[in-house]
PDB file of C-alpha atoms in Angstrom:
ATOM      1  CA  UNK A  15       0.846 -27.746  -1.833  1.00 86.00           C
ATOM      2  CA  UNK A  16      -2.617 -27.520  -0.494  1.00 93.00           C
ATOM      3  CA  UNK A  17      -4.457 -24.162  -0.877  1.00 94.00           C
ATOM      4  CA  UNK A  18      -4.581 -24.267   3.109  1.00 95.00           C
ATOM      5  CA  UNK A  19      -0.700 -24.345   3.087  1.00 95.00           C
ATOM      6  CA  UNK A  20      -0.766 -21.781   0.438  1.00 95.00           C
ATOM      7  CA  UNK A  21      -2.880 -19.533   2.089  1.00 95.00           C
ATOM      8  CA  UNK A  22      -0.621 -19.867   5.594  1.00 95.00           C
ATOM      9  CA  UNK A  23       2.197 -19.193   3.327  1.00 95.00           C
ATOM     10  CA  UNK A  24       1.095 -15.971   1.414  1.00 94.00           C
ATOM     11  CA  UNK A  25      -1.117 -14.671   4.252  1.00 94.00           C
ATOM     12  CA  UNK A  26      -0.370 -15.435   7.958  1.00 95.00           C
ATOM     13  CA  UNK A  27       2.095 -12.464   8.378  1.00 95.00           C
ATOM     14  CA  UNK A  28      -0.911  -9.945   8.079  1.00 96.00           C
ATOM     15  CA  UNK A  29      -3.439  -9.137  11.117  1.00 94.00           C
ATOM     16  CA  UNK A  30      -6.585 -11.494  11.221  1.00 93.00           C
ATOM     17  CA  UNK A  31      -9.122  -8.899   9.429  1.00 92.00           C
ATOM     18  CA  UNK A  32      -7.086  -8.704   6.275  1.00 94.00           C
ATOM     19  CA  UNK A  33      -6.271 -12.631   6.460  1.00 95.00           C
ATOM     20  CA  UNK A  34      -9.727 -13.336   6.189  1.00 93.00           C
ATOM     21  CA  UNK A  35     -11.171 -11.117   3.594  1.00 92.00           C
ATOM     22  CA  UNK A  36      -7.513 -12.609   1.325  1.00 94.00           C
ATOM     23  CA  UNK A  37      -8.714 -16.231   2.639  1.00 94.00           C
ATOM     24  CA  UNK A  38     -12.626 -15.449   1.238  1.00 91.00           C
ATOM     25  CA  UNK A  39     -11.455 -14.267  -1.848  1.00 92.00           C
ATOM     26  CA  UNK A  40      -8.986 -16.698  -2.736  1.00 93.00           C
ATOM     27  CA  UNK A  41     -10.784 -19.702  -1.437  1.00 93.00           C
ATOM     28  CA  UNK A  42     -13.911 -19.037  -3.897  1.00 91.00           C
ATOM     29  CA  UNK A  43     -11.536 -18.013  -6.767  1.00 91.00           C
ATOM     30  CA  UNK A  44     -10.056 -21.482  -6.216  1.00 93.00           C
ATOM     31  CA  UNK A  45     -13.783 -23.158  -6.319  1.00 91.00           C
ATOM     32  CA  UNK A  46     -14.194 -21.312  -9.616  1.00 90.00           C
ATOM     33  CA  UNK A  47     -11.149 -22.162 -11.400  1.00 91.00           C
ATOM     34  CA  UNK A  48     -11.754 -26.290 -10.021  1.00 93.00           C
ATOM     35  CA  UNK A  49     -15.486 -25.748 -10.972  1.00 90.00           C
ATOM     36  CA  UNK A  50     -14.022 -24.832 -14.657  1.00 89.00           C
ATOM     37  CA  UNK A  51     -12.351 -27.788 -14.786  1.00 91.00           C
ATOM     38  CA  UNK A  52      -8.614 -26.730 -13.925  1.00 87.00           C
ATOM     39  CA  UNK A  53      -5.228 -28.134 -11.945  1.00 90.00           C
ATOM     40  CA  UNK A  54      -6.034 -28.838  -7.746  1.00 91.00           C
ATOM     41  CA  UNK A  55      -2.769 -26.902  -7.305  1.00 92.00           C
ATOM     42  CA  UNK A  56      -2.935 -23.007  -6.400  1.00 91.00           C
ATOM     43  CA  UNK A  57       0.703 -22.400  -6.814  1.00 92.00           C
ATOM     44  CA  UNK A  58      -0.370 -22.589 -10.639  1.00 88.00           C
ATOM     45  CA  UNK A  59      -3.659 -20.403 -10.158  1.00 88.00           C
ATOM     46  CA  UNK A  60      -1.727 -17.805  -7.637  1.00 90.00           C
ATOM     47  CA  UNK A  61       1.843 -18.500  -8.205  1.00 88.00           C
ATOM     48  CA  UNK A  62       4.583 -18.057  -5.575  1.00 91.00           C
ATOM     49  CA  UNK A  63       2.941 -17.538  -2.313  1.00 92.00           C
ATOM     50  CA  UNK A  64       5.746 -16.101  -1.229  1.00 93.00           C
ATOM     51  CA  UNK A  65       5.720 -13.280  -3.975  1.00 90.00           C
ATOM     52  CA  UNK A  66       2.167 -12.768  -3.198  1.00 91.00           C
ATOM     53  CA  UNK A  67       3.158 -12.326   0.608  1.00 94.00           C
ATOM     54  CA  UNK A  68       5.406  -9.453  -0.691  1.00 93.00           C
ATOM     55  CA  UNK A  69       2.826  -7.743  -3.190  1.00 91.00           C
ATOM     56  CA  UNK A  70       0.335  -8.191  -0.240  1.00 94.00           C
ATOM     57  CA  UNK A  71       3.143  -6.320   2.414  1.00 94.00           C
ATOM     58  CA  UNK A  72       2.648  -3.316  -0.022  1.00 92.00           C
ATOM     59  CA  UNK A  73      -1.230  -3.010   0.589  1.00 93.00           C
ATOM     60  CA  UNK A  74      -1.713  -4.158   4.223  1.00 95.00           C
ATOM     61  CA  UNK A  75       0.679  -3.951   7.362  1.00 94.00           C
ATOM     62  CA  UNK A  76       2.022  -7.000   8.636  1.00 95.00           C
ATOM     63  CA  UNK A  77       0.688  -8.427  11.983  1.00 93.00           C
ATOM     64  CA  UNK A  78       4.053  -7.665  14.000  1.00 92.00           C
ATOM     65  CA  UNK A  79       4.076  -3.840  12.129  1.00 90.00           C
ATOM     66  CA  UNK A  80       0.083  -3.383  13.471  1.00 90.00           C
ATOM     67  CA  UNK A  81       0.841  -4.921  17.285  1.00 89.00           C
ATOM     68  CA  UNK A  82       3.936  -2.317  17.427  1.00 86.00           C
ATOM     69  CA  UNK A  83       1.983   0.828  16.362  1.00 85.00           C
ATOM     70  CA  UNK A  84      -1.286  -0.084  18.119  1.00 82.00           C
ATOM     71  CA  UNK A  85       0.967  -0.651  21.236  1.00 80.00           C
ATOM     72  CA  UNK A  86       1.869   2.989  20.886  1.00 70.00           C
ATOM     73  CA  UNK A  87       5.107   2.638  23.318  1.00 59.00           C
ATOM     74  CA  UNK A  88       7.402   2.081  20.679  1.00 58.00           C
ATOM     75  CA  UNK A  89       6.806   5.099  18.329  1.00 62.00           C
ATOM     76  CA  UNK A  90       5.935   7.737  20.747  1.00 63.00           C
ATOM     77  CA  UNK A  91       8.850   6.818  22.756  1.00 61.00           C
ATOM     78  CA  UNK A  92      11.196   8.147  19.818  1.00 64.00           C
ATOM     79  CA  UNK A  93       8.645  11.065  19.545  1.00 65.00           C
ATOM     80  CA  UNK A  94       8.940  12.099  23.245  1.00 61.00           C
ATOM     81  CA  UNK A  95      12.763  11.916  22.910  1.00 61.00           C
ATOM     82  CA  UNK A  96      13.047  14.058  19.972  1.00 64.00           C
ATOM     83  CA  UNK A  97      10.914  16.749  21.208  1.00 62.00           C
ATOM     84  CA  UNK A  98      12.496  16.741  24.543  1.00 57.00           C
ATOM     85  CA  UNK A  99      15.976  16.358  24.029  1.00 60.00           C
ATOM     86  CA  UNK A 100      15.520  18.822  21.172  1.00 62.00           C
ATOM     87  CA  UNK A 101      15.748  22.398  22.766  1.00 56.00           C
ATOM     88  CA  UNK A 102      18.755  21.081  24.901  1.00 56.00           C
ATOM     89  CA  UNK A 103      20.972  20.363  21.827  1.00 58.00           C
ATOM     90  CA  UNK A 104      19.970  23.698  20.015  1.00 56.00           C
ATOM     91  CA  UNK A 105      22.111  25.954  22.141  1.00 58.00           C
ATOM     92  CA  UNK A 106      22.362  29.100  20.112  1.00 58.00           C
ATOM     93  CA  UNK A 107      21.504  32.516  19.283  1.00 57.00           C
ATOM     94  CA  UNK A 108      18.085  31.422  17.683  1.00 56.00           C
ATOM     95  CA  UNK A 109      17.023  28.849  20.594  1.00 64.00           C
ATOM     96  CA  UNK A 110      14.133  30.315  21.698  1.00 67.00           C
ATOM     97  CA  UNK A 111      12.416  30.834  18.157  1.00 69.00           C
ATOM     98  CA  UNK A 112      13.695  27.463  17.389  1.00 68.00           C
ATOM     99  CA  UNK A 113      11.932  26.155  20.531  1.00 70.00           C
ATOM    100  CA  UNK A 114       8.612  27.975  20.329  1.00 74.00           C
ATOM    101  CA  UNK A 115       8.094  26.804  16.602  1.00 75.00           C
ATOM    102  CA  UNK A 116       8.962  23.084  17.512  1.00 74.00           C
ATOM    103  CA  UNK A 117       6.709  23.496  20.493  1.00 76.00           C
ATOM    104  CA  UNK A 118       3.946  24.770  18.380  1.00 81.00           C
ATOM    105  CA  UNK A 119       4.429  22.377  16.035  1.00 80.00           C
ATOM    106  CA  UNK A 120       4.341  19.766  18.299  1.00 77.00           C
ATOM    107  CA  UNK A 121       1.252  20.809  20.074  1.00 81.00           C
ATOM    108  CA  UNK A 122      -0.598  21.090  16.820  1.00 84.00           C
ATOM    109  CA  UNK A 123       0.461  17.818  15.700  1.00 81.00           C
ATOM    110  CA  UNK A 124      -0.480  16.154  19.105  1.00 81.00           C
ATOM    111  CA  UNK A 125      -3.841  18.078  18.556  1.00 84.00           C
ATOM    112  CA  UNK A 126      -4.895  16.870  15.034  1.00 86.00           C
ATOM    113  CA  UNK A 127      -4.230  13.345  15.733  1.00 84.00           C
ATOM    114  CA  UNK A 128      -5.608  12.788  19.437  1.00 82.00           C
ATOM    115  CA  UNK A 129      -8.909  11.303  17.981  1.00 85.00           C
ATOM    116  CA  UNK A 130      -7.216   9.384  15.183  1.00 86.00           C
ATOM    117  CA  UNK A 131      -7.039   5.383  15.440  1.00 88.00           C
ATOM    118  CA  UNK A 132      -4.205   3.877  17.953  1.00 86.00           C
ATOM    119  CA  UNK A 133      -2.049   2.623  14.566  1.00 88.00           C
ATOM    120  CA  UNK A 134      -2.183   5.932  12.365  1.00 88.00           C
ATOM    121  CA  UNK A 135      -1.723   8.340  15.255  1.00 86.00           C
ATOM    122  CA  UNK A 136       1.358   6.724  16.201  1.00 86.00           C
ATOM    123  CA  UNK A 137       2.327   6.568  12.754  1.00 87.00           C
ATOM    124  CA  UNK A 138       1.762  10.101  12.435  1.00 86.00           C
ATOM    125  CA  UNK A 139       2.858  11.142  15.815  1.00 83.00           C
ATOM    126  CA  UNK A 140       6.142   9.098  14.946  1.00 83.00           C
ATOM    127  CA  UNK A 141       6.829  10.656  11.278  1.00 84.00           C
ATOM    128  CA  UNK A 142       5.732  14.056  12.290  1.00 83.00           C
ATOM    129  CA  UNK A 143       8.779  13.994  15.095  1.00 80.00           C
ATOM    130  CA  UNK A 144      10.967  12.476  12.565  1.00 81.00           C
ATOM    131  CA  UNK A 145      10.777  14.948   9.815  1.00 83.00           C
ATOM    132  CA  UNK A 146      10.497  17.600  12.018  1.00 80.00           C
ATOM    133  CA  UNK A 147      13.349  16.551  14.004  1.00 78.00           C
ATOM    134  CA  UNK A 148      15.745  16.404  10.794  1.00 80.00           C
ATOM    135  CA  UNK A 149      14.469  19.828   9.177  1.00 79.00           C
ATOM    136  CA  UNK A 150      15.391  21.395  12.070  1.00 76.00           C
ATOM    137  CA  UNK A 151      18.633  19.515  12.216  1.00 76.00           C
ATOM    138  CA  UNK A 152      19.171  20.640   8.546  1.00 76.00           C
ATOM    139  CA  UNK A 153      20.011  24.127   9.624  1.00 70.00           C
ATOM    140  CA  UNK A 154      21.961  23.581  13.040  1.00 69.00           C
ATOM    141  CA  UNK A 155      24.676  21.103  10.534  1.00 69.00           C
ATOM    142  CA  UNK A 156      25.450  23.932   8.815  1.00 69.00           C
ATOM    143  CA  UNK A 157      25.663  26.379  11.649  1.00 66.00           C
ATOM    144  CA  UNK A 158      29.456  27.350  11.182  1.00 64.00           C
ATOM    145  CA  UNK A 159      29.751  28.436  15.254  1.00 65.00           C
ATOM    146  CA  UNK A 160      28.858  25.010  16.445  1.00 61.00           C
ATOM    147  CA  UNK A 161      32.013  23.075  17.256  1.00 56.00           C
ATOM    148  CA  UNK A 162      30.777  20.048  18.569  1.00 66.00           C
ATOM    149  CA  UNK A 163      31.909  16.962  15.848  1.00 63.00           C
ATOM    150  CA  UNK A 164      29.736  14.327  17.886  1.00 65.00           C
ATOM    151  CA  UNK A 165      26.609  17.066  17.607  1.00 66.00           C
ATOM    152  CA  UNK A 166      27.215  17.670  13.599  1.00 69.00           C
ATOM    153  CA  UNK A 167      27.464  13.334  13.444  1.00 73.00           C
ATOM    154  CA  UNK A 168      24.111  12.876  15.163  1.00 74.00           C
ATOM    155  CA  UNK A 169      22.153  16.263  13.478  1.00 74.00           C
ATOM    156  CA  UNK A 170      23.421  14.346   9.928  1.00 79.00           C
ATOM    157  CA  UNK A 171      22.182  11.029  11.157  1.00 82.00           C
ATOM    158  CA  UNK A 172      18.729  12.947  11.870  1.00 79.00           C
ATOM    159  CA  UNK A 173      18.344  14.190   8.823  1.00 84.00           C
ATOM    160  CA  UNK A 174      18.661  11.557   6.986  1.00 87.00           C
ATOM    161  CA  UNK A 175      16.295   9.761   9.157  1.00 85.00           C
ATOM    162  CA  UNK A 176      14.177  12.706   8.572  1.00 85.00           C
ATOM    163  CA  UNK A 177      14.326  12.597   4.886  1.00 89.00           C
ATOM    164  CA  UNK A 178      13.519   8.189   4.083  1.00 91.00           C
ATOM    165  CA  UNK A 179      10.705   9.297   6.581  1.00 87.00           C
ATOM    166  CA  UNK A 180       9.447  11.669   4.438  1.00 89.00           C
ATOM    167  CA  UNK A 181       9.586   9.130   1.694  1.00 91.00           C
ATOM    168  CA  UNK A 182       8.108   6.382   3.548  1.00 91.00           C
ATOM    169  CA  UNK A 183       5.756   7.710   5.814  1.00 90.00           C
ATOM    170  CA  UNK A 184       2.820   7.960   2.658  1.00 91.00           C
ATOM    171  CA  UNK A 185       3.550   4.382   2.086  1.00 92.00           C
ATOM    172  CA  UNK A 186       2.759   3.512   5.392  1.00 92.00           C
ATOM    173  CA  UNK A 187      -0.103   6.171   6.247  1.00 92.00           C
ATOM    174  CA  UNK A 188      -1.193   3.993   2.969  1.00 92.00           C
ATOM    175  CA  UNK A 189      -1.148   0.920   4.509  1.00 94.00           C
ATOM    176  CA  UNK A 190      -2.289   1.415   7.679  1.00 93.00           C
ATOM    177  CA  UNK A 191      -5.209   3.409   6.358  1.00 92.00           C
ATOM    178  CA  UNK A 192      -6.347   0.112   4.026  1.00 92.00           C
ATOM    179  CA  UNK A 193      -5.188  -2.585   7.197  1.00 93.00           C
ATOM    180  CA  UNK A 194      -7.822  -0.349   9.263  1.00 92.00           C
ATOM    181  CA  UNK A 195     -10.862  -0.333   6.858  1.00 89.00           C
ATOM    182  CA  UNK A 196     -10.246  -3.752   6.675  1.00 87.00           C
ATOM    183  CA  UNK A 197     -10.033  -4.048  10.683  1.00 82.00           C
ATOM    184  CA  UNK A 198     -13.013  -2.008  10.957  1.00 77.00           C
ATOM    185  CA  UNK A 199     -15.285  -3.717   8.379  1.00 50.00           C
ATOM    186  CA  UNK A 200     -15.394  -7.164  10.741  1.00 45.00           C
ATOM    187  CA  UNK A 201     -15.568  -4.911  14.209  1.00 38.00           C
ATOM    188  CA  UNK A 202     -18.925  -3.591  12.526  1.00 36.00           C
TER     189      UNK A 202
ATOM    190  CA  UNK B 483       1.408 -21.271 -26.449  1.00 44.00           C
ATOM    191  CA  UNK B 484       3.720 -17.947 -25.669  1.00 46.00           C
ATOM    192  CA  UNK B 485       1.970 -16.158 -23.432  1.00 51.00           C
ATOM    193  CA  UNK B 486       3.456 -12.929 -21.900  1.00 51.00           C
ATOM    194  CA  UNK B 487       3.112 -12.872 -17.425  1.00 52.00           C
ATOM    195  CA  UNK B 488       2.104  -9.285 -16.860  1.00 52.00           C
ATOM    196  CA  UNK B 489       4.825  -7.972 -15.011  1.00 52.00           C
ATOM    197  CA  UNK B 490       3.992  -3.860 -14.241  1.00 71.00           C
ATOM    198  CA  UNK B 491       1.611  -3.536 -11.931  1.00 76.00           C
ATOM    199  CA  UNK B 492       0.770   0.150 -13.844  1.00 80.00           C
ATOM    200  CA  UNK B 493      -0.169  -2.477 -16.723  1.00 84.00           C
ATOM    201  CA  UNK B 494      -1.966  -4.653 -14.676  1.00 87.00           C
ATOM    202  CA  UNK B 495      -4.391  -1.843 -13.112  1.00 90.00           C
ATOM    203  CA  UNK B 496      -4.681  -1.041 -16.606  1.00 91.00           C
ATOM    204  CA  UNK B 497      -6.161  -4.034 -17.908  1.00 91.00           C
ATOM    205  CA  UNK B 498      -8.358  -4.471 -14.587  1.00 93.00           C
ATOM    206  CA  UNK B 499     -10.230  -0.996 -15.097  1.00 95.00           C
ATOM    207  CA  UNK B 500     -10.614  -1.810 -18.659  1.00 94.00           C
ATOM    208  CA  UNK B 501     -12.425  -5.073 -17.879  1.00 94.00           C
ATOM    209  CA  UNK B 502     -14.568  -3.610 -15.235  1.00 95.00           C
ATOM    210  CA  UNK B 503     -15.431  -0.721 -17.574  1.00 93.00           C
ATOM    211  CA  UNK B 504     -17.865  -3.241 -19.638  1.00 91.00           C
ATOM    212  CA  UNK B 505     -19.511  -4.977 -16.450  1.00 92.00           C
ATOM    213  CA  UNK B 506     -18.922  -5.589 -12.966  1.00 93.00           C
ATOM    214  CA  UNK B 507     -17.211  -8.755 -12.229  1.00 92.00           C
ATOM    215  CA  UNK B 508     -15.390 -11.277  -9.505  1.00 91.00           C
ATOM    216  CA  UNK B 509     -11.775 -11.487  -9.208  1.00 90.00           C
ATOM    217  CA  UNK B 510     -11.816 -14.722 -11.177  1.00 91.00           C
ATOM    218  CA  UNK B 511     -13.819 -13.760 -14.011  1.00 92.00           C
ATOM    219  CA  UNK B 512     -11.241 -10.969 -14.400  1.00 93.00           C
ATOM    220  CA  UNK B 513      -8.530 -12.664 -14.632  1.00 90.00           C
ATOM    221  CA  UNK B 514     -10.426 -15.099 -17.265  1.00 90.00           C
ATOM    222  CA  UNK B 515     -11.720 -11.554 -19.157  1.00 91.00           C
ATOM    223  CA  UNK B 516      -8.610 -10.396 -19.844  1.00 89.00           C
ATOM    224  CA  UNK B 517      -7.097 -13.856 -20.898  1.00 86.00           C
ATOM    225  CA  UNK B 518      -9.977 -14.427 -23.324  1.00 85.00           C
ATOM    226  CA  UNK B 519      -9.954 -10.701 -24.476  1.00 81.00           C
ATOM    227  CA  UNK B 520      -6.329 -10.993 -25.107  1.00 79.00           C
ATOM    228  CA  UNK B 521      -6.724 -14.451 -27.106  1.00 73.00           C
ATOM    229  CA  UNK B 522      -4.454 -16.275 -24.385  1.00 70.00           C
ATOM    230  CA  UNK B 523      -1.330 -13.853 -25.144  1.00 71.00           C
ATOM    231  CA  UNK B 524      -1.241 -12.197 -21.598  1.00 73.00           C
ATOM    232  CA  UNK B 525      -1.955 -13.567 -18.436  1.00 71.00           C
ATOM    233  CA  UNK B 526      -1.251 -12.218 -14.732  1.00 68.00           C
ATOM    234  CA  UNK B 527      -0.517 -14.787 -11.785  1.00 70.00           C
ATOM    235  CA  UNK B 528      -3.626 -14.334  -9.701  1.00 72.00           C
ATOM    236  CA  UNK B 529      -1.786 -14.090  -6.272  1.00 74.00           C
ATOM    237  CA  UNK B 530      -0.612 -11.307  -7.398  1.00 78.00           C
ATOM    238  CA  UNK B 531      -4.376  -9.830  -9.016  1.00 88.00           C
ATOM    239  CA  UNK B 532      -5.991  -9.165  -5.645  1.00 92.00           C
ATOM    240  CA  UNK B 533      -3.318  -7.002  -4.646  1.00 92.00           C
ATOM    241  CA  UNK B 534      -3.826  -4.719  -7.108  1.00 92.00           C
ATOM    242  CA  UNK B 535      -7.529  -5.186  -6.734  1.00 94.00           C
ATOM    243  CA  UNK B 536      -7.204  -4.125  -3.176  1.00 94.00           C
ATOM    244  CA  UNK B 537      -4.829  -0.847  -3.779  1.00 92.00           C
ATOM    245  CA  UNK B 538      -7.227   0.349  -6.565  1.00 94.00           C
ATOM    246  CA  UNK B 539     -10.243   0.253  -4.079  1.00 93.00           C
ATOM    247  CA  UNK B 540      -8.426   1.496  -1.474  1.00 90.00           C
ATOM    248  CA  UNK B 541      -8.088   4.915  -3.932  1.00 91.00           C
ATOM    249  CA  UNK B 542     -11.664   4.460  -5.008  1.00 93.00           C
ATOM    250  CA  UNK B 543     -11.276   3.684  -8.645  1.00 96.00           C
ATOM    251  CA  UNK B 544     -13.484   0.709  -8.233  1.00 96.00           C
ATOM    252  CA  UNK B 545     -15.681  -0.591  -5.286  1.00 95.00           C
ATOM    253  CA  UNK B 546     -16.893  -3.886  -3.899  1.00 93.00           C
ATOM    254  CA  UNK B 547     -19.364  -5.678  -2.198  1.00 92.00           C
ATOM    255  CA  UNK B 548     -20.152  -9.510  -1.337  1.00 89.00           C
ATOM    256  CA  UNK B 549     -23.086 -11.244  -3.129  1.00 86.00           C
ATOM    257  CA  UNK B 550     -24.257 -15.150  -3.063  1.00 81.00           C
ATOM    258  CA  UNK B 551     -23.702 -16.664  -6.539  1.00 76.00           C
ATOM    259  CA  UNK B 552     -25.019 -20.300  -6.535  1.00 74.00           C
ATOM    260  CA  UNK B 553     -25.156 -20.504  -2.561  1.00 76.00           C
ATOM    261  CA  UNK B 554     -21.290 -19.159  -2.204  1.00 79.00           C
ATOM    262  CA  UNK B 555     -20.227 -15.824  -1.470  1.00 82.00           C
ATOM    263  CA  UNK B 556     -18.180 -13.631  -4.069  1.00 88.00           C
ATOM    264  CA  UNK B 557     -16.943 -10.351  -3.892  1.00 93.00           C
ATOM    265  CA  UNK B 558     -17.749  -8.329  -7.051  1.00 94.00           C
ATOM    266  CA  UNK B 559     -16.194  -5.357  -8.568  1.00 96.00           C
ATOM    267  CA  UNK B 560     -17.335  -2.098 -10.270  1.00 96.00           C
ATOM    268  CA  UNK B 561     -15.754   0.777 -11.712  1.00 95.00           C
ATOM    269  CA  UNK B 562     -16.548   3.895  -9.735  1.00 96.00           C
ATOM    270  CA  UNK B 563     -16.793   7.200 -11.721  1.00 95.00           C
ATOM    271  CA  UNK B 564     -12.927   8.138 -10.511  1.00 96.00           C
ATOM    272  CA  UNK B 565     -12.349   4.709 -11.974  1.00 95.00           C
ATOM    273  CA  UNK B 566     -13.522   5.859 -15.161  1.00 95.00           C
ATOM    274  CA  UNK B 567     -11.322   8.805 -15.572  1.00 95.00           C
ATOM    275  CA  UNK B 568      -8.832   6.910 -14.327  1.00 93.00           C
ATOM    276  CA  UNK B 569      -9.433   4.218 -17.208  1.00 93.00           C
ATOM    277  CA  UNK B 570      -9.402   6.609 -19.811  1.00 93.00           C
ATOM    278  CA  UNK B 571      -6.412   8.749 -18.705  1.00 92.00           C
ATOM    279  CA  UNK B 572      -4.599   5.220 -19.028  1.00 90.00           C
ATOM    280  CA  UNK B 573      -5.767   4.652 -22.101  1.00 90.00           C
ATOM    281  CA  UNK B 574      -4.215   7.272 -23.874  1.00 90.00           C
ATOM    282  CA  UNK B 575      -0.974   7.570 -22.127  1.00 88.00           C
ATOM    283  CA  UNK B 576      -1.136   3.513 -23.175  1.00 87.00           C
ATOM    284  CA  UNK B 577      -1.461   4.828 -26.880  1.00 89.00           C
ATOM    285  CA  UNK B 578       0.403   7.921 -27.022  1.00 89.00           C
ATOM    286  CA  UNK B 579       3.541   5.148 -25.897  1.00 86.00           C
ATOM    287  CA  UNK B 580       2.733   2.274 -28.114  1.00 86.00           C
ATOM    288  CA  UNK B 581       2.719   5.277 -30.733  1.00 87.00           C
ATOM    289  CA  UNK B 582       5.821   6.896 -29.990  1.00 86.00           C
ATOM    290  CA  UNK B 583       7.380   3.455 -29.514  1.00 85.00           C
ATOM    291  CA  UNK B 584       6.203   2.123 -33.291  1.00 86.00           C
ATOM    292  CA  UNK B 585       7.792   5.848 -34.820  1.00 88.00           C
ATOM    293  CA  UNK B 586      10.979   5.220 -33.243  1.00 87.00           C
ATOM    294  CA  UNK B 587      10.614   1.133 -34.309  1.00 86.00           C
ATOM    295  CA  UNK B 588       9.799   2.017 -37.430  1.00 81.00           C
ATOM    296  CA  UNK B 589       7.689  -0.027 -39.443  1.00 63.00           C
ATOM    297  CA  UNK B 590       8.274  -2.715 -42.521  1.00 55.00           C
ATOM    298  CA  UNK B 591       8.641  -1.389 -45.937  1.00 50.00           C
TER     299      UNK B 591
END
């Protein structure tokens, strides 16, 4: 395998920025280890290039992850519909609070990250819907006056949602926050 | 020769601040450092180095810039002063478990 090949292998999946600066660094750590005499083969200098893609997935986004959040549709699409449907399903005695707090919350969210870069606003537009969407879910499941099965099915299937985006999102916030410098650094 | 592949990343960052604590350095001297510091016994796959050199700048424990060595570019590391504390807080949770680990071991009579 030729370090190009290795290179396509371990880094293509990532957007251009962050596939150069991983190109630059590897290339001249290559030169170095053939200037000290070693093997013209970088699967023994980097190993797998395929376990490197995967340790790399954990720092950066991928390309396909970066086009879908910068495109924006995607995310705040599932935002809009969580907000909206929101107040419709929550028919009870508390609505109104229920409604002014998510509306609030909303708003304030929307607020924050209107100035943010394309890629973390949706990310943050996106989780912020999520989680909120399953907290309030949390207490309408166990609302014992609510006889809808279908509704109790879908509020459990939103908090779960709610809760591995609670867990993720700081992994991604991560990532995206890193794949941006990196973005940034060659738009200078 | 055995060598051990350095499989936790925690280890990893570990050994990479502790490098970068004497002098800055390039991602390949690094990886040579702690090879030669550790007389050949442990050695990380160097794919998998830059990660780790990319997560611990992105939290500021060490910074980089570009110079020209010998008319080609290299991107050099230093420890920052977070990197510092961050070094030394590993350092002892390193030898407070390599100490409870030898009392429960026990040693040779």
């Amino acid at each position: 395998m030729t370090l190009a090949q290795w290179l396509d292998e371990a880094t293509s999946a990532f957007p251009v920025a962050v596939q150069t600066r991983l190109a630059q660094e590897y290339r001249a750590h290559f030169e170095d280890h053939l200037d000290a005499g070693g093997v013209n083969d970088p699967v023994v200098v980097f190993g797998d290039p395929g376990k490197a893609k995967r340790a790399w997935g954990r720092v950066y986004l991928g390309r396909k992850e970066y086009l879908v959040f910068q495109s924006y549709g995607f995310p705040a699409g599932i935002y809009m519909w969580m907000t909206l449907t929101m107040p419709s399903r929550l028919a009870s005695p508390v609505n109104s609070v229920v409604e002014g707090l998510v509306l609030m919350t909303v708003i304030t969210l929307w607020w924050l990250t209107r100035q943010m870069p394309a890629v973390r606003r949706a990310i943050l537009r996106l989780a912020g819907g999520l989680i909120l969407g399953g907290l309030i879910q949390v207490a309408y499941l166990f609302w014992p006056q609510h006889p809808d099965a279908i509704f109790r099915t879908t509020a459990g299937i939103e908090v779960l949602v709610g809760l591995v985006m609670l867990w993720v999102f700081p992994l991604l916030d991560a990532r995206a926050r890193r794949t941006l410098a990196l973005e940034g650094a060659v738009a200078r | 020769m055995y060598t051990l592949i350095m499989k936790s990343q925690e280890q990893l960052r570990m050994l990479i601040l502790a490098v970068l604590e004497r002098q800055p350095e390039h991602g390949y001297a690094i990886a040579q450092a702690i090879k030669a510091r550790s007389e050949g016994l442990l050695t990380a796959k160097e794919g998998t180095l830059y990660p780790v050199l990319h997560s611990l700048e992105a939290e500021a424990h060490i910074q980089s810039h570009e110079h020209e060595v010998g008319g080609r570019v290299r991107r050099e590391y230093r420890l920052t002063e977070k990197g510092q504390k961050e070094v030394s807080r590993l350092r002892g949770d390193w030898k407070l478990q390599i100490s409870a680990v030898s009392a429960v071991l026990g040693g040779e009579r």
